[in-house]
Tab-separated table of C-alpha atoms in Angstrom:
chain	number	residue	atom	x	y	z
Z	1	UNK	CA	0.000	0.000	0.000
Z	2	UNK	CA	1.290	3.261	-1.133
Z	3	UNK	CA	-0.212	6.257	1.501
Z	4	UNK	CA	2.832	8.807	1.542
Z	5	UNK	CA	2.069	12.281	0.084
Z	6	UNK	CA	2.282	15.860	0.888
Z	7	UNK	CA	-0.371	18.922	-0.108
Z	8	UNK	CA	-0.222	22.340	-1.441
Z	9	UNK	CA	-2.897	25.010	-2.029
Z	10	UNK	CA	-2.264	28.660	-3.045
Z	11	UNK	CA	-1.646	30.760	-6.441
Z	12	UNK	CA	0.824	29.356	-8.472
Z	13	UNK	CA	2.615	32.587	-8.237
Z	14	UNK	CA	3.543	32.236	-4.400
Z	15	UNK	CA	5.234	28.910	-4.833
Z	16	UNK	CA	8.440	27.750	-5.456
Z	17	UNK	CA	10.160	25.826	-7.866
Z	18	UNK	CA	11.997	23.811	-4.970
Z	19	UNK	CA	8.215	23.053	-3.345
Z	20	UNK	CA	6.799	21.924	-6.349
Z	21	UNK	CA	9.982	19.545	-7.068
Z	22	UNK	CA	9.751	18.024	-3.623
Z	23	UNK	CA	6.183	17.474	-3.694
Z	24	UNK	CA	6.335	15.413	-7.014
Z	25	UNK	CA	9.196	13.311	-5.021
Z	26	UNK	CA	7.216	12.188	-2.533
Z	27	UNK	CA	3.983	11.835	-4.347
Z	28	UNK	CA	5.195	10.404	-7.424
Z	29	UNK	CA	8.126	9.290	-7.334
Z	30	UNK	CA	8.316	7.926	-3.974
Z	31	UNK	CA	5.321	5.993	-5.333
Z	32	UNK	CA	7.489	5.311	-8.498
Z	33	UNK	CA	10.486	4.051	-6.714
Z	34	UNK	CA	8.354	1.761	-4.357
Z	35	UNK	CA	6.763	-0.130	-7.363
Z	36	UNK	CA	10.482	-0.780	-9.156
Z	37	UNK	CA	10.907	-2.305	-5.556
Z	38	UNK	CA	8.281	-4.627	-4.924
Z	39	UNK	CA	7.137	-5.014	-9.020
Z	40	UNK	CA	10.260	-7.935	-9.940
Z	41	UNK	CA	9.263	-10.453	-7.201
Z	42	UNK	CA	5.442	-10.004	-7.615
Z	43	UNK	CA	6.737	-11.072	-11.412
Z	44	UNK	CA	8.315	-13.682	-10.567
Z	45	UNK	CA	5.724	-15.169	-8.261
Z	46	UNK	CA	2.887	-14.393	-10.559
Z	47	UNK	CA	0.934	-12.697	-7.917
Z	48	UNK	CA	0.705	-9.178	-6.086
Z	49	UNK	CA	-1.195	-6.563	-5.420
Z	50	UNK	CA	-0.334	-3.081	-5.337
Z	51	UNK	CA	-2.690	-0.325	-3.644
Z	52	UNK	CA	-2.165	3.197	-4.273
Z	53	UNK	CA	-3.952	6.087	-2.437
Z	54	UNK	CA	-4.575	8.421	-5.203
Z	55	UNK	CA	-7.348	11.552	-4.852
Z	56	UNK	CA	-10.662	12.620	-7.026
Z	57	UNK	CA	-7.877	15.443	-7.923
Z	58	UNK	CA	-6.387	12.807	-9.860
Z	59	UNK	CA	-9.366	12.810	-12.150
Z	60	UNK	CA	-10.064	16.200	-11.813
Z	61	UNK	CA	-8.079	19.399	-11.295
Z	62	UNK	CA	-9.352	21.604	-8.706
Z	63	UNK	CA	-8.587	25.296	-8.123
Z	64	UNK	CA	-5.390	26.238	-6.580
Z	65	UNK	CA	-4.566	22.822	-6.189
Z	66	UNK	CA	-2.435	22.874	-9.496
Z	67	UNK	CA	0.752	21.030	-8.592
Z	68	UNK	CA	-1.092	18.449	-5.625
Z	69	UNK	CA	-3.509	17.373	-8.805
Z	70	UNK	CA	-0.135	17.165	-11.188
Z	71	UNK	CA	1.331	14.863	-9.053
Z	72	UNK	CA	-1.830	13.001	-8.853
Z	73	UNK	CA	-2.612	12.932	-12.301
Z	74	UNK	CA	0.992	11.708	-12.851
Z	75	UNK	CA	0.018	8.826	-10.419
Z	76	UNK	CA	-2.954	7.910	-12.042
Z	77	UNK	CA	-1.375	7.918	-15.733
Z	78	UNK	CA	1.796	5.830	-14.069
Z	79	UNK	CA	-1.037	3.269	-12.693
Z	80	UNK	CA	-3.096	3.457	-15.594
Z	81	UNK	CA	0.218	2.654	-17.671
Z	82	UNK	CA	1.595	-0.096	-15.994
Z	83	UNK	CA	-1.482	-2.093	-15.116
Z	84	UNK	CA	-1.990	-3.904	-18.367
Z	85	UNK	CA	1.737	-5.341	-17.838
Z	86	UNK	CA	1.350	-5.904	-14.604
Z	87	UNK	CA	-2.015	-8.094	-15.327
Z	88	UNK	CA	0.088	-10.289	-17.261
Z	89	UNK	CA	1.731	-11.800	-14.459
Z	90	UNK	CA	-0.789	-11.745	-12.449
Z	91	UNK	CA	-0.441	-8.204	-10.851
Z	92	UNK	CA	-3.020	-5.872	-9.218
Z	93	UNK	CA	-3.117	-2.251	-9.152
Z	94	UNK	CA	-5.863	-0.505	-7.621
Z	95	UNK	CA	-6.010	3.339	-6.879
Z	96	UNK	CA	-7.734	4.170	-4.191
Z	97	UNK	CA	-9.012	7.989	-4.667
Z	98	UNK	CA	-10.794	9.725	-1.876
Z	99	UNK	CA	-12.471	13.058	-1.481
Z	100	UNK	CA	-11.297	15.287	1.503
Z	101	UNK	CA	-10.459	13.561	4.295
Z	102	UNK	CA	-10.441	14.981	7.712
Z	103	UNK	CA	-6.923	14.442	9.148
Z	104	UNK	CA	-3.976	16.358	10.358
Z	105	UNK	CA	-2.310	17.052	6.899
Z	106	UNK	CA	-5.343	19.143	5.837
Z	107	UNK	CA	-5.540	21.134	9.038
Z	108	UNK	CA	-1.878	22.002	8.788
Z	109	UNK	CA	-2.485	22.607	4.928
Z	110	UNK	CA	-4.838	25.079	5.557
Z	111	UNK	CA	-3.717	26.682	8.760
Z	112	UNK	CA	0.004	27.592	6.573
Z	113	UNK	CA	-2.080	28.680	3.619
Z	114	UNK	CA	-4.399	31.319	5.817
Z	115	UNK	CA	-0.792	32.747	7.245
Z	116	UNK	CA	1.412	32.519	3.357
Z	117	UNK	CA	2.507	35.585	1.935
Z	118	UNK	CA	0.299	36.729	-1.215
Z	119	UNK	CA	2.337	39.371	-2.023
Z	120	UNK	CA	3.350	37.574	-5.243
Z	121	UNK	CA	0.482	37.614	-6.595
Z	122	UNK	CA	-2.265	40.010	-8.147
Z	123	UNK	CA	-4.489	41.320	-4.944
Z	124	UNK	CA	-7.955	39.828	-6.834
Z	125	UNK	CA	-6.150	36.580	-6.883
Z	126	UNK	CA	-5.656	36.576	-3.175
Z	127	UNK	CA	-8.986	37.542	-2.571
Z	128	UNK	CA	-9.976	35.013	-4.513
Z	129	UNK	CA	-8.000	32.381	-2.475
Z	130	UNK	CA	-8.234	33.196	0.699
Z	131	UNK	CA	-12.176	34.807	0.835
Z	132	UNK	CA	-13.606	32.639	-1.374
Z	133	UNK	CA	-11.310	29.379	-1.861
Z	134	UNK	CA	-10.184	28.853	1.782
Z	135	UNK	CA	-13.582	30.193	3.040
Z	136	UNK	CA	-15.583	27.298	0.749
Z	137	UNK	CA	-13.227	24.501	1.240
Z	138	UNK	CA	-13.792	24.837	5.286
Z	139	UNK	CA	-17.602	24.346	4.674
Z	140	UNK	CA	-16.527	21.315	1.701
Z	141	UNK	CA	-14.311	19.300	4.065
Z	142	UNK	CA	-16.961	19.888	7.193
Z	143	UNK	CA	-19.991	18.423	4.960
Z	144	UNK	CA	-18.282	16.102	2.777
Z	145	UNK	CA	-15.534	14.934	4.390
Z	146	UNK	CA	-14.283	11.361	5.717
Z	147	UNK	CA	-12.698	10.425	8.451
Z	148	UNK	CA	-9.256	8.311	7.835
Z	149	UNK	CA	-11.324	4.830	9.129
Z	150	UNK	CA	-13.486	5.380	6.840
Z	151	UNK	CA	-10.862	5.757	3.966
Z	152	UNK	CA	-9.023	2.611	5.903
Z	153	UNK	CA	-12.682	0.592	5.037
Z	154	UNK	CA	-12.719	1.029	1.523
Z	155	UNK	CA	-8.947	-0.276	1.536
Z	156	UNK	CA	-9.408	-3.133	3.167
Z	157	UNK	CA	-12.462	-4.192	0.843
Z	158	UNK	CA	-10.070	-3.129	-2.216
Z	159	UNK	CA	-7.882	-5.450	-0.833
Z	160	UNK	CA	-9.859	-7.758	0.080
Z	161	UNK	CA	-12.109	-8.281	-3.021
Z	162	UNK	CA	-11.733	-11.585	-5.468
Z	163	UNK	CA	-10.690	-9.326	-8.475
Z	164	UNK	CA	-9.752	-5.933	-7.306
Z	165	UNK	CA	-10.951	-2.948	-8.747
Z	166	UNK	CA	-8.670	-0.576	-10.992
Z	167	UNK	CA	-10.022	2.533	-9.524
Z	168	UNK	CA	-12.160	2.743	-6.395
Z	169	UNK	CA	-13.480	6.042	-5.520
Z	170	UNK	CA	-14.873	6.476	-1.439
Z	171	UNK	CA	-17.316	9.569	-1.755
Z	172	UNK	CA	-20.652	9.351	-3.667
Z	173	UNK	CA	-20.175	12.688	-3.864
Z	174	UNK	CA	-18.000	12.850	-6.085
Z	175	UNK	CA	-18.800	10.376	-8.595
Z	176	UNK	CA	-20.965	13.410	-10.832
Z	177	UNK	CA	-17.783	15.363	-11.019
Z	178	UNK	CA	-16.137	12.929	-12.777
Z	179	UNK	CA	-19.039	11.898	-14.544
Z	180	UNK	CA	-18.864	15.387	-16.087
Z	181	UNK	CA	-15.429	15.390	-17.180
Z	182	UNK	CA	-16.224	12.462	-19.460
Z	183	UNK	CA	-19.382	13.232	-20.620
Z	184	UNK	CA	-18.173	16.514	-22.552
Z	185	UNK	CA	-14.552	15.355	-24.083
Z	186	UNK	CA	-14.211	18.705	-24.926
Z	187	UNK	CA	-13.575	19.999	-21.158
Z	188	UNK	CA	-15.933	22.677	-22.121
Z	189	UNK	CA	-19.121	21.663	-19.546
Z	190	UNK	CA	-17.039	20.993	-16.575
Z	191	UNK	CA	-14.995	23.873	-17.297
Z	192	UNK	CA	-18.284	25.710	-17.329
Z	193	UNK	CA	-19.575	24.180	-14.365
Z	194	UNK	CA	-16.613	24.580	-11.933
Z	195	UNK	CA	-16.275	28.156	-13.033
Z	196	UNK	CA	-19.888	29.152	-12.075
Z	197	UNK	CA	-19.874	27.326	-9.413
Z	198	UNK	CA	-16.899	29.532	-7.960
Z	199	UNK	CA	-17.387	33.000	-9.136
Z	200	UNK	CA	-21.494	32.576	-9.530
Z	201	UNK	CA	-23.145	30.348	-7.038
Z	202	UNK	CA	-20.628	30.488	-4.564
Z	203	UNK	CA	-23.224	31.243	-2.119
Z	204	UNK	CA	-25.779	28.631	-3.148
Z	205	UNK	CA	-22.255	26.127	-2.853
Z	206	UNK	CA	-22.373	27.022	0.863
Z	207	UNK	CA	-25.978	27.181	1.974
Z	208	UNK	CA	-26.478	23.368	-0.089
Z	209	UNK	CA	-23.031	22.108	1.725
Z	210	UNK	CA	-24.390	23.757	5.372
């Protein structure tokens, strides 16, 4: 089971190079150099099963979460990649890809990202993040969150199940928004969607997740 990542939430403007290159090396290629670890003996023995801990943001890029969904879209394309080989001899993959989870790591995501320094950025961009973005996501993780037993639940039946699932997503919730995505190959309608949903309904977003 692959579980090891790290988060980060702002305007691209106020972040670093260095950041972005040490989140992708932990979140995908610490997942990267696990498999070349553990993928030759599973070979050999014609049998395995790997479980990664992906995120919906691997399906679908949120705002100001551009490099966290990168590295997660790099982790689903890596799985997505490899599992036909892997099935071959025998192999499972399965990505596991929650919704907000209630834990530590977002708590200490979002307590650093209401004290950053904006001052990199344009000032409607910050008020953007932090009035509307931080402000909404409070009210998203309270109302559709899961705890991390409940995320452990859905792993163990992933593991556990006769022929394991390629993807396996944990919140209902989010099934729609990556309904959309496919239904319109275009991007167009979730593009659309997301965007009024934001900067339109914002309010209606909040009263529906209260």
């Amino acid at each position: 089971v692959s579980n090891a990542g790290v988060g980060m939430a702002g305007p691209l403007e106020c972040q670093s190079l260095a950041a972005m290159q040490s989140l992708m090396d932990t979140n995908f290629f610490g997942l990267v150099r696990l498999v070349k670890e553990v993928l030759p003996d599973m070979k050999r023995r014609r049998g395995g099963h790997i479980v990664v801990i992906s995120s919906i943001m691997g399906l679908q890029g949120i705002v100001f979460n551009d490099i966290y969904s990168a590295s997660k879209f790099a982790v689903e394309g890596f799985c997505e990649s490899l599992v036909v080989q892997a099935l071959r001899f025998n192999v499972a993959i399965s990505l596991v890809e929650p919704g907000p989870v209630m834990t530590e790591f977002e708590t200490k995501l979002y307590e650093e990202a209401e004290r950053a320094d904006y001052s990199r950025t344009d000032p409607e961009t910050a008020e953007i993040f932090t009035n509307l973005y931080l402000r909404n996501s409070k009210d998203v993780f309270a109302s559709l969150g899961q705890t991390p037993e409940d995320i452990a639940e859905h792993t163990l039946r992933v593991i556990e199940a006769a022929q394991p699932p390629f993807r396996h997503q944990t919140n209902a919730a989010y099934t729609p928004l990556a309904a959309l995505k496919h239904a319109d190959p275009s991007g167009a309608l979730v593009t659309d969607a997301f965007y009024k949903l934001v900067f339109k309904y914002d309010a209606v977003l909040r009263l529906g997740l209260r």
